[in-house]
mmCIF file of C-alpha atoms in Angstrom:
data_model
loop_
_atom_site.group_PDB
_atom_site.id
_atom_site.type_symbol
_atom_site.label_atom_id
_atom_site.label_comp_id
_atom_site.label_asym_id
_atom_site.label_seq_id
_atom_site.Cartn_x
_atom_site.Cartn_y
_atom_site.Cartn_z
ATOM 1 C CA UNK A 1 0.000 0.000 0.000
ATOM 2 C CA UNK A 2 2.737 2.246 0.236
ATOM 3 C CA UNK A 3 4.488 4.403 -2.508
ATOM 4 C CA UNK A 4 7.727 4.841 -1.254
ATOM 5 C CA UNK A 5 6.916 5.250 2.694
ATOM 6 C CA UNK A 6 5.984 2.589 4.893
ATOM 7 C CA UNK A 7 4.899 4.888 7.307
ATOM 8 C CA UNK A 8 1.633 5.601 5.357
ATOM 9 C CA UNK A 9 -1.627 4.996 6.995
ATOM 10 C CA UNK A 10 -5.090 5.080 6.032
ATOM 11 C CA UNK A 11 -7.469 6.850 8.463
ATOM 12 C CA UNK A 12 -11.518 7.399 7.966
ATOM 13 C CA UNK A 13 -12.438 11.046 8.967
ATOM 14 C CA UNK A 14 -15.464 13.228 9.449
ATOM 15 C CA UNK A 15 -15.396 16.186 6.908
ATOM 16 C CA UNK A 16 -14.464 18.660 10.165
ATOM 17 C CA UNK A 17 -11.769 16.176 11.312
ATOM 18 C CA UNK A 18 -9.193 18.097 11.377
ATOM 19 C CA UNK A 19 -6.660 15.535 9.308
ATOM 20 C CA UNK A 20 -8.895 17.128 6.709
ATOM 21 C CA UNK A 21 -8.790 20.683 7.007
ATOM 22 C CA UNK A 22 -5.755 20.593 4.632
ATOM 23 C CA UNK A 23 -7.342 18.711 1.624
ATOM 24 C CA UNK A 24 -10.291 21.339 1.793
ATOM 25 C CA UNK A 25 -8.108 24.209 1.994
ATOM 26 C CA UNK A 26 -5.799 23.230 -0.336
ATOM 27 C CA UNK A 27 -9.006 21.620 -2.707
ATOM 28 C CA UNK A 28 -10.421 25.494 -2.575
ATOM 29 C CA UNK A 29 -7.173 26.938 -3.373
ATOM 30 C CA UNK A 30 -6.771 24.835 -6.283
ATOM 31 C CA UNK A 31 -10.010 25.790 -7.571
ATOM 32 C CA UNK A 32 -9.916 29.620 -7.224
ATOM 33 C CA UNK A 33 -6.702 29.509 -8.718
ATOM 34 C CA UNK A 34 -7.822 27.257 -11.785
ATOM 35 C CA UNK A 35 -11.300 28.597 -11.876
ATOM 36 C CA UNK A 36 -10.063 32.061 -11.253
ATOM 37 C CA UNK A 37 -13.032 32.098 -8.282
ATOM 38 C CA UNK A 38 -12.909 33.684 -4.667
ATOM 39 C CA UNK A 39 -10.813 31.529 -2.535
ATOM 40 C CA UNK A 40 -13.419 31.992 0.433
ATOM 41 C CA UNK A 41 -16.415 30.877 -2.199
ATOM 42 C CA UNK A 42 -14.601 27.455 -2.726
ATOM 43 C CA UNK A 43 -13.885 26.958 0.162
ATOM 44 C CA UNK A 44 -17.222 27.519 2.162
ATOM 45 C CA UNK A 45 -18.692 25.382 -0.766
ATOM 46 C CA UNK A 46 -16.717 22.715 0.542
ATOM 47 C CA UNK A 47 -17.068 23.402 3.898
ATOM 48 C CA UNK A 48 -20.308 23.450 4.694
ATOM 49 C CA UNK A 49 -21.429 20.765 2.033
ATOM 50 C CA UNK A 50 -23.423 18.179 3.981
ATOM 51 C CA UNK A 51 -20.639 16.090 5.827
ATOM 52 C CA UNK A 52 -23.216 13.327 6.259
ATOM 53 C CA UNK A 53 -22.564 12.212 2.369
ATOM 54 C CA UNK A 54 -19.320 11.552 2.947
ATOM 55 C CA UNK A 55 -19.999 9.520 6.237
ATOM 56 C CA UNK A 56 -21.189 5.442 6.259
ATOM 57 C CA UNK A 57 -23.063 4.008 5.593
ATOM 58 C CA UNK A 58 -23.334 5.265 2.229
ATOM 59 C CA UNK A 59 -19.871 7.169 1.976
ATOM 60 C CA UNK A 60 -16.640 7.551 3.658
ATOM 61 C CA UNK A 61 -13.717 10.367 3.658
ATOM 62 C CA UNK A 62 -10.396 8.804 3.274
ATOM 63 C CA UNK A 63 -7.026 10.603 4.356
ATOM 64 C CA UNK A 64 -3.627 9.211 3.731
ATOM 65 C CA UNK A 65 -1.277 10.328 6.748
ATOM 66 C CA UNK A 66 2.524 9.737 6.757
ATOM 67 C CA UNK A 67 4.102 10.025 9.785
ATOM 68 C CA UNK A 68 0.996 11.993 11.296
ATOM 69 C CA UNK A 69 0.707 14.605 8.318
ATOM 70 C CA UNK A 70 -1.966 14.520 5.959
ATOM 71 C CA UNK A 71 -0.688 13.547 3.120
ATOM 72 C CA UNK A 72 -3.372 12.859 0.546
ATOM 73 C CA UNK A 73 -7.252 11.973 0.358
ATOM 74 C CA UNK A 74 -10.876 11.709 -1.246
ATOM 75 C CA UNK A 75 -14.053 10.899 -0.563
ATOM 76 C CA UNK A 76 -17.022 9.131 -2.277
ATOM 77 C CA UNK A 77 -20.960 9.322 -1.536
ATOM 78 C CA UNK A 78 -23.842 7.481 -3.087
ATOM 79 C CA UNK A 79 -24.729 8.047 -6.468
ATOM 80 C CA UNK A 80 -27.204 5.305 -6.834
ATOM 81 C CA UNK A 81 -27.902 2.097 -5.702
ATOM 82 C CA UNK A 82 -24.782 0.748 -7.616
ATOM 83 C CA UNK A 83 -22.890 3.522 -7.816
ATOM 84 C CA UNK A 84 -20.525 5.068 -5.391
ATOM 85 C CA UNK A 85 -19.531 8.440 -6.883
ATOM 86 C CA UNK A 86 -16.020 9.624 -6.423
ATOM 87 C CA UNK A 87 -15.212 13.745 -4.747
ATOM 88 C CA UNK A 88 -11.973 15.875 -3.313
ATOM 89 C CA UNK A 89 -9.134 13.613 -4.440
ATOM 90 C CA UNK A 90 -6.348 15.440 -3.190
ATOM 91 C CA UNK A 91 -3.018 15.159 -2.803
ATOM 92 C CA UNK A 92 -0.685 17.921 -0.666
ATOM 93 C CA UNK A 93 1.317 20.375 -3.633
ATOM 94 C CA UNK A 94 4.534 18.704 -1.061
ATOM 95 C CA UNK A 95 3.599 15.124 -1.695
ATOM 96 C CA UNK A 96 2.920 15.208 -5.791
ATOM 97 C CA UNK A 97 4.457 12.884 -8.037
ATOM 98 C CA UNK A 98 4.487 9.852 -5.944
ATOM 99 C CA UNK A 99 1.880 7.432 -6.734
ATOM 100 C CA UNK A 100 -0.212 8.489 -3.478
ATOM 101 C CA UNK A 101 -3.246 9.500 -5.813
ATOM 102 C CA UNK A 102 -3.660 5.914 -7.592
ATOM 103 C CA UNK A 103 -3.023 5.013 -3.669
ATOM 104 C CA UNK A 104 -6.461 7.161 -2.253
ATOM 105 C CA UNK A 105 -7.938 5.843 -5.741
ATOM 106 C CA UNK A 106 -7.246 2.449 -4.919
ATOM 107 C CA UNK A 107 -8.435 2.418 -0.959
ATOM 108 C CA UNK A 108 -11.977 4.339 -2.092
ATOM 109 C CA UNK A 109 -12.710 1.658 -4.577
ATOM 110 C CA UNK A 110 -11.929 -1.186 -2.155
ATOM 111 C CA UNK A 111 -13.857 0.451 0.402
ATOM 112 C CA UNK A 112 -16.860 1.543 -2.093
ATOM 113 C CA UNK A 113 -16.683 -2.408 -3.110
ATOM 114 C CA UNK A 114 -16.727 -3.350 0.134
ATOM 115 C CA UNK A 115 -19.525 -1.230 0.824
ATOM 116 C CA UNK A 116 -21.465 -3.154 -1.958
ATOM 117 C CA UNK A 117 -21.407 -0.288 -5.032
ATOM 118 C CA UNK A 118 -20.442 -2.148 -8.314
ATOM 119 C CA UNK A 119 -19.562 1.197 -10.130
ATOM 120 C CA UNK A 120 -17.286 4.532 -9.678
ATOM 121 C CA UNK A 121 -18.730 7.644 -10.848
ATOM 122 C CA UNK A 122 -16.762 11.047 -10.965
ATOM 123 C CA UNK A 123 -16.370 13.980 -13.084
ATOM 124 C CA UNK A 124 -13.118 16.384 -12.731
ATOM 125 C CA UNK A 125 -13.354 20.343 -13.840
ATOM 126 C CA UNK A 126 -12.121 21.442 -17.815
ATOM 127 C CA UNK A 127 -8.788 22.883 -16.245
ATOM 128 C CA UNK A 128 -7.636 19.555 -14.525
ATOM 129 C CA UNK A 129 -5.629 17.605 -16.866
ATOM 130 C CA UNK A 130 -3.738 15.900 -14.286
ATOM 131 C CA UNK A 131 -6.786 14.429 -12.698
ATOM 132 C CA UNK A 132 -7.717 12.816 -15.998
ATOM 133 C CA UNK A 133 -4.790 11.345 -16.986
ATOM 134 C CA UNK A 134 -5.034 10.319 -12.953
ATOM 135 C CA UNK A 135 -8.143 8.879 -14.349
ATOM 136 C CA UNK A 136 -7.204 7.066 -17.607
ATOM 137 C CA UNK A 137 -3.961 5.398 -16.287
ATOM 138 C CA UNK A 138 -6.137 4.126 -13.720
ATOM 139 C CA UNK A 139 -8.243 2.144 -15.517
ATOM 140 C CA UNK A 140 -11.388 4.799 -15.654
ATOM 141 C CA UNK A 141 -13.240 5.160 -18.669
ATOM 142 C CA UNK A 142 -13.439 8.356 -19.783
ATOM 143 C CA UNK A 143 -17.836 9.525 -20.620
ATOM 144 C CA UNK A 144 -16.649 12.380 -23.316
ATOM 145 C CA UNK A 145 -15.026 12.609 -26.254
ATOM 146 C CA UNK A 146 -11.135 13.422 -25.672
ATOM 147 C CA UNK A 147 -10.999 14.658 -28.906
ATOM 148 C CA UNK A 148 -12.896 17.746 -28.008
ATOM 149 C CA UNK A 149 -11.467 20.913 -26.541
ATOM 150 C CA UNK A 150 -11.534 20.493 -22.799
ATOM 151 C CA UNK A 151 -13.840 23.804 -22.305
ATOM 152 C CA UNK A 152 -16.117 22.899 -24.470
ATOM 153 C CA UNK A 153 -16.759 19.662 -23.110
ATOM 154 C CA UNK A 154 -17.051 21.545 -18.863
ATOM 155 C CA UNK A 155 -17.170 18.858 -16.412
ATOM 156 C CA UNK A 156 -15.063 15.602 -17.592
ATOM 157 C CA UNK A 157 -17.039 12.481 -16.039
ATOM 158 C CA UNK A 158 -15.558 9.093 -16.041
ATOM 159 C CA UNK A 159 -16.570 5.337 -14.540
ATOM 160 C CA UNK A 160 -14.987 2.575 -13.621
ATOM 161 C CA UNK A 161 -16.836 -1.105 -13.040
ATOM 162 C CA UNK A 162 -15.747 -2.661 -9.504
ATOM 163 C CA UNK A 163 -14.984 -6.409 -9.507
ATOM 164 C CA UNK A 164 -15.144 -7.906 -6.024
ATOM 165 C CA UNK A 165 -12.155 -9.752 -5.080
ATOM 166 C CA UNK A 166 -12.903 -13.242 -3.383
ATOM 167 C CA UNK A 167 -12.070 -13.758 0.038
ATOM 168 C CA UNK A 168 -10.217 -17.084 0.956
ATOM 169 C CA UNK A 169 -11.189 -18.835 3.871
#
């Protein structure tokens, strides 16, 4: 489970936890910056979106710590019955480049399959090309044509179909 640290655990928060304050202040930066938006719009939008979608037993809010820092997270809610649908994949600007997004990716779908969903919804903003190809390498498949211009398409969704792993007694 671990890119390059061992000390890398996986902790399940409450949206005010404070082991997430820095994924939704750093998630609201990000978007004002790319979205050219207030910085204080973002972030109350994120802030004071109902917690209780993120919470079981239909969600969960995952944070990667590493040595007791976050280091990286996301979240998913119900979409439907089937369908878990993926939100706030983050990972800190000081942890980039190290495989600890496929790493969030990976726990969410193993907990969202665990949780009984059979499919990952998501959809990343026109100005996020590093979340796609986050996406696409990671086995997403992508619910647009790539061969448009990104801001004509707007909001980029992708899915993914979960295959249960079988448990050995």
């Amino acid at each position: 489970m671990t890119p390059g640290s061992r000390s890398l655990e996986v902790r399940t928060v409450t949206q005010d936890d404070p082991l997430a304050a820095p994924l939704l202040a750093e998630l609201a930066h990000e978007y004002s910056t790319r979205y050219e938006r207030p910085f204080e719009e973002q972030f109350d939008a994120l802030t004071t979106h109902p917690g209780a979608e993120f919470a079981p037993p239909d969600g969960a809010l995952l944070i990667l710590v590493d040595r007791g820092t976050p280091v990286a997270g996301g979240a998913f809610r119900r979409y439907d019955e089937t369908t878990a649908e993926l939100k706030r994949i983050w990972t800190s600007r000081d942890h980039r480049r190290r495989g600890l997004g496929r790493l969030v990716l990976a726990e969410l779908e193993a907990e969202a399959a665990a949780r009984g969903y059979s499919r990952i919804f998501l959809t990343t903003g026109w100005r996020q090309p590093e979340a796609v190809a986050l996406y696409l390498a990671a086995g997403y498949t992508a619910l647009f044509d790539p061969t448009r211009p990104s801001e004509e398409i707007g909001p980029h969704p992708f899915e993914k179909h979960l295959t249960r792993k079988a448990h050995s007694a």
